[in-house]
mmCIF file of C-alpha atoms in Angstrom:
data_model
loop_
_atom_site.group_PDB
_atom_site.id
_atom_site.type_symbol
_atom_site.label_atom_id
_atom_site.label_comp_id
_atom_site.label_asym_id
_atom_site.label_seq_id
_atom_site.Cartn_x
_atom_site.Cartn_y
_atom_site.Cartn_z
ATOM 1 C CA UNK D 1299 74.552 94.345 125.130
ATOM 2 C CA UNK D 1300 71.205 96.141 124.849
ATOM 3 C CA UNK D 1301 73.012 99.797 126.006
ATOM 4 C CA UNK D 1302 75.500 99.477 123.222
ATOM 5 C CA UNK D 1303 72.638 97.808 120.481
ATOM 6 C CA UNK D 1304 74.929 94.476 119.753
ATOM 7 C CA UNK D 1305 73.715 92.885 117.114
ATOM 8 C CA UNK D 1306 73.378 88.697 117.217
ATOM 9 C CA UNK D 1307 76.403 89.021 114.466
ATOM 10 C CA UNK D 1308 78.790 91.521 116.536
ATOM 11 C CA UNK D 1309 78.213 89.382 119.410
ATOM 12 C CA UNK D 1310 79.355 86.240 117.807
ATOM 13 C CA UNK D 1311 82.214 87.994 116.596
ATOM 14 C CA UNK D 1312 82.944 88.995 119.410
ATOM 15 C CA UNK D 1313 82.802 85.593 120.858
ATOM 16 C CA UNK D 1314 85.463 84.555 118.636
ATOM 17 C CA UNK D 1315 87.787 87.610 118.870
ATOM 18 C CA UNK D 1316 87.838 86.528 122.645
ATOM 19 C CA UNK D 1317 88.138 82.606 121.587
ATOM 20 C CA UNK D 1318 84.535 81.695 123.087
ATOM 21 C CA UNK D 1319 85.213 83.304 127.015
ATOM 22 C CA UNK D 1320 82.738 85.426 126.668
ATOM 23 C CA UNK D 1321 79.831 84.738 129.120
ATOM 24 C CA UNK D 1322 76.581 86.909 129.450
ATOM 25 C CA UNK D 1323 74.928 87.539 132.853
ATOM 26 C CA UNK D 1324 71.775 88.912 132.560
ATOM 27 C CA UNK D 1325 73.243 92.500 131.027
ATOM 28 C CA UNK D 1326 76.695 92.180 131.995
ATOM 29 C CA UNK D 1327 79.288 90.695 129.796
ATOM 30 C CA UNK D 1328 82.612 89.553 130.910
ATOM 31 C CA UNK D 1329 85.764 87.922 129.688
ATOM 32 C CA UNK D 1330 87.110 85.238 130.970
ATOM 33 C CA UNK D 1331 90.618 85.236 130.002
ATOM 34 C CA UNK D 1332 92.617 81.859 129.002
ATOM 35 C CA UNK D 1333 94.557 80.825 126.486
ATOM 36 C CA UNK D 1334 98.190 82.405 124.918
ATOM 37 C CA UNK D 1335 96.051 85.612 123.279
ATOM 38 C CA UNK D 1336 96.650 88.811 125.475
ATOM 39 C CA UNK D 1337 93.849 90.873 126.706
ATOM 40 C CA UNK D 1338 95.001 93.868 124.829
ATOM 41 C CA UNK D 1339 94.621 91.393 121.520
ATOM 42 C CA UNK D 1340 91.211 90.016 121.929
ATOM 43 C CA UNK D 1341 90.276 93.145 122.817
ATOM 44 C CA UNK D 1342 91.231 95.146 120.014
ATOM 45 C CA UNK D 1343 89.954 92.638 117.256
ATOM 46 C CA UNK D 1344 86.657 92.632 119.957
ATOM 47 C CA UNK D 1345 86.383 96.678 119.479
ATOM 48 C CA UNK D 1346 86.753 96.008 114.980
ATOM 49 C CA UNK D 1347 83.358 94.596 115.497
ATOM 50 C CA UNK D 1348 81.473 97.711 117.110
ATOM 51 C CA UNK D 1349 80.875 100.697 115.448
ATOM 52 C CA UNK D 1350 82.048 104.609 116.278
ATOM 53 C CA UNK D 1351 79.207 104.922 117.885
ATOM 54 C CA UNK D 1352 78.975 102.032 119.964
ATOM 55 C CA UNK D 1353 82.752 102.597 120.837
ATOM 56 C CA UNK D 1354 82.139 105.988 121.685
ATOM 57 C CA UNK D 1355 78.807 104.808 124.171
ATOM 58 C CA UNK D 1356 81.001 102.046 126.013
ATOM 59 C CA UNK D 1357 83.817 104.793 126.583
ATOM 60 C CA UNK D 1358 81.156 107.266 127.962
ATOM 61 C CA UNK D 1359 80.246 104.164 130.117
ATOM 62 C CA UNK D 1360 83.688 103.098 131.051
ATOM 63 C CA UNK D 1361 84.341 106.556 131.920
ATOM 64 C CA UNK D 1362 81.061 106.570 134.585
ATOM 65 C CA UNK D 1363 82.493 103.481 136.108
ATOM 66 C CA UNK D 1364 85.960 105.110 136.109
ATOM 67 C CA UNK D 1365 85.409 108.274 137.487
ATOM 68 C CA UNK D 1366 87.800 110.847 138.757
ATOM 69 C CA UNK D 1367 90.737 107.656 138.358
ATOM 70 C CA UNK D 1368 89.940 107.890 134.389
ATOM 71 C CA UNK D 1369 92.802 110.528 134.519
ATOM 72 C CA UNK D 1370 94.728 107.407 134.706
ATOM 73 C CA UNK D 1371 94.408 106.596 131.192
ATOM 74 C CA UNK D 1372 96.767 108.836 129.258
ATOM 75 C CA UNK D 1373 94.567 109.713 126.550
ATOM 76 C CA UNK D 1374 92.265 111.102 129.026
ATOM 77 C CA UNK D 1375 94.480 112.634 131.049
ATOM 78 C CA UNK D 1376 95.576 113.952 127.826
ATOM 79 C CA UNK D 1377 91.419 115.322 126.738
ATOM 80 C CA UNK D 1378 91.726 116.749 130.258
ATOM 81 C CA UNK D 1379 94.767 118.650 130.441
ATOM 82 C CA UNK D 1380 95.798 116.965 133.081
ATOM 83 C CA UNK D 1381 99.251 117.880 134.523
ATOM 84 C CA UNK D 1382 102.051 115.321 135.420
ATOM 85 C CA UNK D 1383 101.996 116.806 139.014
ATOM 86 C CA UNK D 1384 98.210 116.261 139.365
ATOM 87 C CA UNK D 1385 98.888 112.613 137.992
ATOM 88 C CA UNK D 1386 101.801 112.147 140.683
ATOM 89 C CA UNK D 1387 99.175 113.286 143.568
ATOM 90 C CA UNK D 1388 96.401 110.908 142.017
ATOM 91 C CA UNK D 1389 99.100 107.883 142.082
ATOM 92 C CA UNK D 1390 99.951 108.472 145.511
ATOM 93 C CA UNK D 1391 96.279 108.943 146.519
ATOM 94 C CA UNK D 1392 95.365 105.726 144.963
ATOM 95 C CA UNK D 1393 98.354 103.671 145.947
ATOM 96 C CA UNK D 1394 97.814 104.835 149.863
ATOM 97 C CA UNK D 1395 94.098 103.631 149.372
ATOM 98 C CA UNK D 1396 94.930 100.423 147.602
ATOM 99 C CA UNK D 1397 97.739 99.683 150.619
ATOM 100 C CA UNK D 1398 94.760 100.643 152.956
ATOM 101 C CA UNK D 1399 92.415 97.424 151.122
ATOM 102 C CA UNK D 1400 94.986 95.222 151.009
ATOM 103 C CA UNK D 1401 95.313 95.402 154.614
ATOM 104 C CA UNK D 1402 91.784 95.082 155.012
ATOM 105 C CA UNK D 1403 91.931 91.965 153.129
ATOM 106 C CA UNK D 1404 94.179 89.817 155.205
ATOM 107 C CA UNK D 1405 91.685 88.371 156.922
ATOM 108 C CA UNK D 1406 89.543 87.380 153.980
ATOM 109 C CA UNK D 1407 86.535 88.778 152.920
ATOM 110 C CA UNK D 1408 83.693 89.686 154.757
ATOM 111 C CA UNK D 1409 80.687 92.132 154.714
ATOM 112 C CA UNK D 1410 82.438 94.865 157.010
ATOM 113 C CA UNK D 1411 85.478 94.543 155.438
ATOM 114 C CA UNK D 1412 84.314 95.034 151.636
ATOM 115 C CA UNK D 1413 81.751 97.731 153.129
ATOM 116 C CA UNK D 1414 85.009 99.315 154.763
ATOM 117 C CA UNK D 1415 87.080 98.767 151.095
ATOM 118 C CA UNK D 1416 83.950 101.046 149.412
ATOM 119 C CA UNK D 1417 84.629 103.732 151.462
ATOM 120 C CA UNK D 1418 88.098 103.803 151.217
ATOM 121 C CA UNK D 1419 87.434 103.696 147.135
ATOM 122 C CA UNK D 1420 85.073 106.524 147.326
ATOM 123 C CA UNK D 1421 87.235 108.846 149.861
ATOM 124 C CA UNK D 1422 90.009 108.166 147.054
ATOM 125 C CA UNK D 1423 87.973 109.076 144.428
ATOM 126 C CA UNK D 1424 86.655 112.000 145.722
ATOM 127 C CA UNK D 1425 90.412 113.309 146.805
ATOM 128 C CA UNK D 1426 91.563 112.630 143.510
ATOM 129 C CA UNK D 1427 88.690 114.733 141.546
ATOM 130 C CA UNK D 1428 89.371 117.355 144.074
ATOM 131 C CA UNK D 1429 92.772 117.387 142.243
ATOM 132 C CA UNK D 1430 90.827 118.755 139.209
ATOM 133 C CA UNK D 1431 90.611 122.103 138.066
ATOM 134 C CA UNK D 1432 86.603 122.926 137.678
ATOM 135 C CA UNK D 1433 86.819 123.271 133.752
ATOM 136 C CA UNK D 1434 88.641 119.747 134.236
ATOM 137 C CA UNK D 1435 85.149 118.275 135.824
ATOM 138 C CA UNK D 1436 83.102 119.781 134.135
ATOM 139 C CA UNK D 1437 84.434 118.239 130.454
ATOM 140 C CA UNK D 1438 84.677 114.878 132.408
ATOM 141 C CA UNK D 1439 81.543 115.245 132.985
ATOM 142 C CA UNK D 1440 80.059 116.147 129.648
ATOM 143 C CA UNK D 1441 82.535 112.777 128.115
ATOM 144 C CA UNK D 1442 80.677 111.027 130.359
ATOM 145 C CA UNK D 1443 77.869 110.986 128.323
ATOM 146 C CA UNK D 1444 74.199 110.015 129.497
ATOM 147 C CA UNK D 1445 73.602 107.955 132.652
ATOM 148 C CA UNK D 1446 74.025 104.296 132.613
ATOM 149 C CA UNK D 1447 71.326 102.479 133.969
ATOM 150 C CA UNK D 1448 72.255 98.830 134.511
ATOM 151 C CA UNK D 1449 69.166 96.529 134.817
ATOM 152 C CA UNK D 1450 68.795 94.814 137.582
ATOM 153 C CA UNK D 1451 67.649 90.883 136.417
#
C-alpha cells in the first residue's frame, strides 16, 4: 500500500471490487478469492481504482518478482521481442523445474525440501534469462523500474 501511495478511498474500493477478501499483512496485501466473481474480474475493476502511475509502479514491481519468467506474459514477451522459439525453451525449462518440485513435495513440506524447491526456482530462472539476447535484459531491466524494498514488520 505505502509503495504504490493507496489512498484510504482506493483501498476501500478496492475492498469492494474484490467483495471484502482483501486482507492486509503488515505491507502485503492479498486476495483471498471466494465467491462466483473470477479473479480476472475483481481484478480489473481493482486496477479502475489506481492511477497510470500506480499501475505502472505495481507492474515494475510485479516484473521484479517475476523475473526472467515475465517473458511468460505475452505482452512482455511482446515489449521484449521475444521469439516463439525462446518461449518454447522457457516452457520446457520451467515445466522440467516445476516436475522437479512436485516431486520434492510428495513428502510434504519441510525446511530442506522448500530450501531444495528455491534452488531449483532460481537455476530455472537463471537458464531461462540466459535465453535472452543482452539488449533483451537489459530493457527488462530498465521496465523493472526502481528496487522494491518490502518492509519487514
Amino acid at each position: 500500500r505505502a509503495e504504490l501511495k493507496i489512498t484510504p478511498a482506493q483501498y476501500q474500493k478496492m475492498q469492494d471490487a474484490f467483495e471484502g477478501q482483501v486482507q492486509v499483512d503488515g505491507d502485503k496485501i492479498m486476495v483471498q478469492i471466494s465467491g462466483s466473481t473470477s479473479m480476472e474480474d475483481m481484478s480489473d475493476a481493482a486496477l479502475k481504482v489506481l492511477s497510470s502511475d500506480q499501475i505502472k509502479r505495481l507492474d515494475e514491481i510485479w516484473l521484479q518478482q517475476a523475473g526472467a519468467a515475465a517473458i511468460f506474459d505475452k505482452k512482455i514477451g511482446k515489449a521484449l521481442g521475444v521469439s516463439s522459439e525462446v518461449i518454447t525453451k522457457a516452457e520446457s525449462i520451467a515445466d522440467k523445474a516445476g516436475a522437479e518440485m512436485i516431486d520434492l513435495m510428495q513428502g510434504g513440506p519441510d525446511e530442506g525440501a522448500m530450501k531444495e524447491m528455491r534452488k531449483i526456482r532460481e537455476s530455472a530462472m537463471k537458464k531461462i534469462e540466459d535465453l535472452l539476447t543482452a539488449d533483451q535484459k537489459k530493457k527488462l531491466e530498465e521496465m523493472k523500474g526502481k528496487p522494491f524494498e518490502r518492509k519487514k514488520k
